[in-house]
Short mmCIF file of C-alpha atoms in Angstrom, two decimals:
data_model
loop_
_atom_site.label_atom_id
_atom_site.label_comp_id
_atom_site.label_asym_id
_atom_site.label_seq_id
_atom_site.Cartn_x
_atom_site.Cartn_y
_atom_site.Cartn_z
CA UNK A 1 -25.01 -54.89 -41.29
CA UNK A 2 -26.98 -56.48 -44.16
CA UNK A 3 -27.69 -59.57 -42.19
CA UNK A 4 -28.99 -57.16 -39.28
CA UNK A 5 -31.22 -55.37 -41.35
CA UNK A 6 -32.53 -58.83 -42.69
CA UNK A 7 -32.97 -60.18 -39.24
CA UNK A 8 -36.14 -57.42 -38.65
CA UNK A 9 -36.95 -57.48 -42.00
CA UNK A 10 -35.35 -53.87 -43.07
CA UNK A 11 -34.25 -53.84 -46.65
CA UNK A 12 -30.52 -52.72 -46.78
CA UNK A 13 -30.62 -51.54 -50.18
CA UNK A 14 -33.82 -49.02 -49.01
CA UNK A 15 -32.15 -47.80 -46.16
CA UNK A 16 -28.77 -47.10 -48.06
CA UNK A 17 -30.91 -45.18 -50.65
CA UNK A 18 -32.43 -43.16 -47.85
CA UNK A 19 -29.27 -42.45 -46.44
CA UNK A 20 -27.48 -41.14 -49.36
CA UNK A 21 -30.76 -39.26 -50.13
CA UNK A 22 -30.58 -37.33 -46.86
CA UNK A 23 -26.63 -37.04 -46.83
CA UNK A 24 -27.40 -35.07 -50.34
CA UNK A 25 -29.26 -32.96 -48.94
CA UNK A 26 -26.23 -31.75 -47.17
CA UNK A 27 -23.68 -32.16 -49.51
CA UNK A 28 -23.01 -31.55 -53.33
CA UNK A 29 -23.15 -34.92 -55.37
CA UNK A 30 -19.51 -34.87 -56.32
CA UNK A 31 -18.55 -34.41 -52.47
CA UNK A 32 -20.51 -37.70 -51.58
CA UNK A 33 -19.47 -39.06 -54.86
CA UNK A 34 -15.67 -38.65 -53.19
CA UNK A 35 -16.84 -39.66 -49.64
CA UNK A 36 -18.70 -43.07 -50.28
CA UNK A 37 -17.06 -44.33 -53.53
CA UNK A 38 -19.58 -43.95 -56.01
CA UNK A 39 -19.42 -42.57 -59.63
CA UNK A 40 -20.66 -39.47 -59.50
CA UNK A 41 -23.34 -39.49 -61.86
CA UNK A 42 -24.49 -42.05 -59.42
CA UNK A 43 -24.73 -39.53 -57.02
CA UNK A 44 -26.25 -36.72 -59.67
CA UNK A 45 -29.25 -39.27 -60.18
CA UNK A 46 -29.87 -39.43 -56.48
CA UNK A 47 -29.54 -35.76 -56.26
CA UNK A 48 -32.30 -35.43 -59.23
CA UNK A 49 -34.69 -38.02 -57.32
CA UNK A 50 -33.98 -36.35 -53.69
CA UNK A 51 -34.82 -32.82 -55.53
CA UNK A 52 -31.78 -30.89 -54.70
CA UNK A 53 -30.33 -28.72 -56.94
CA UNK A 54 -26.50 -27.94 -56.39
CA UNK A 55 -25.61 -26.03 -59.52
CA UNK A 56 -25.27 -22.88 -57.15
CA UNK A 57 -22.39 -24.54 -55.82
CA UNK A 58 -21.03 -25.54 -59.27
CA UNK A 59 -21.27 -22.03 -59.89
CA UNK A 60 -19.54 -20.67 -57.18
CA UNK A 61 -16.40 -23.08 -56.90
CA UNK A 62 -15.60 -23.22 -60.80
CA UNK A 63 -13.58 -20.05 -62.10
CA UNK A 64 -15.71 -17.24 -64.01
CA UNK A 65 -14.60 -18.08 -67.85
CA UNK A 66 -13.98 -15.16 -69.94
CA UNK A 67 -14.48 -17.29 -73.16
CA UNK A 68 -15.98 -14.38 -75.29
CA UNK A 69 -13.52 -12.06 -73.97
CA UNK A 70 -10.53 -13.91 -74.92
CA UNK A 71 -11.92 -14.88 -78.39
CA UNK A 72 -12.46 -11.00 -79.05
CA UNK A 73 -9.02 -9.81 -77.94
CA UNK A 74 -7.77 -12.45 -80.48
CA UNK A 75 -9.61 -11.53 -83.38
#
């Protein structure tokens, strides 16, 4: 695909950065991350430079804590 790209003068690494820019704007980070093979924070920094924000998503698929709770029952 590289060598296509080359042939009319495309850069590949451009195009995959586009991609995975748009394909963030669809999915969380971590869910690309999985699909593609790439560290995560890979795909956090791509996230930051495409400007989308997934922490709503962190939010909502990570289990409420009840940190302060617990530590008061203790006490």
């Amino acid at each position: 695909m590289s060598d296509k790209l080359k042939r009319y003068d495309l850069p590949a690494r451009a195009a995959r950065n586009t991609a995975m820019m748009q394909a963030l704007a669809d999915l969380p980070p971590v869910v690309l991350s999985d699909l593609i093979g790439i560290q995560p924070r890979t795909a956090e920094r791509f996230a930051a430079m495409a400007g989308e924000n997934w922490s709503h998503y962190l939010a909502a698929t990570r289990p409420h804590q009840t940190i302060g709770r617990d530590v008061a029952e203790r006490s």
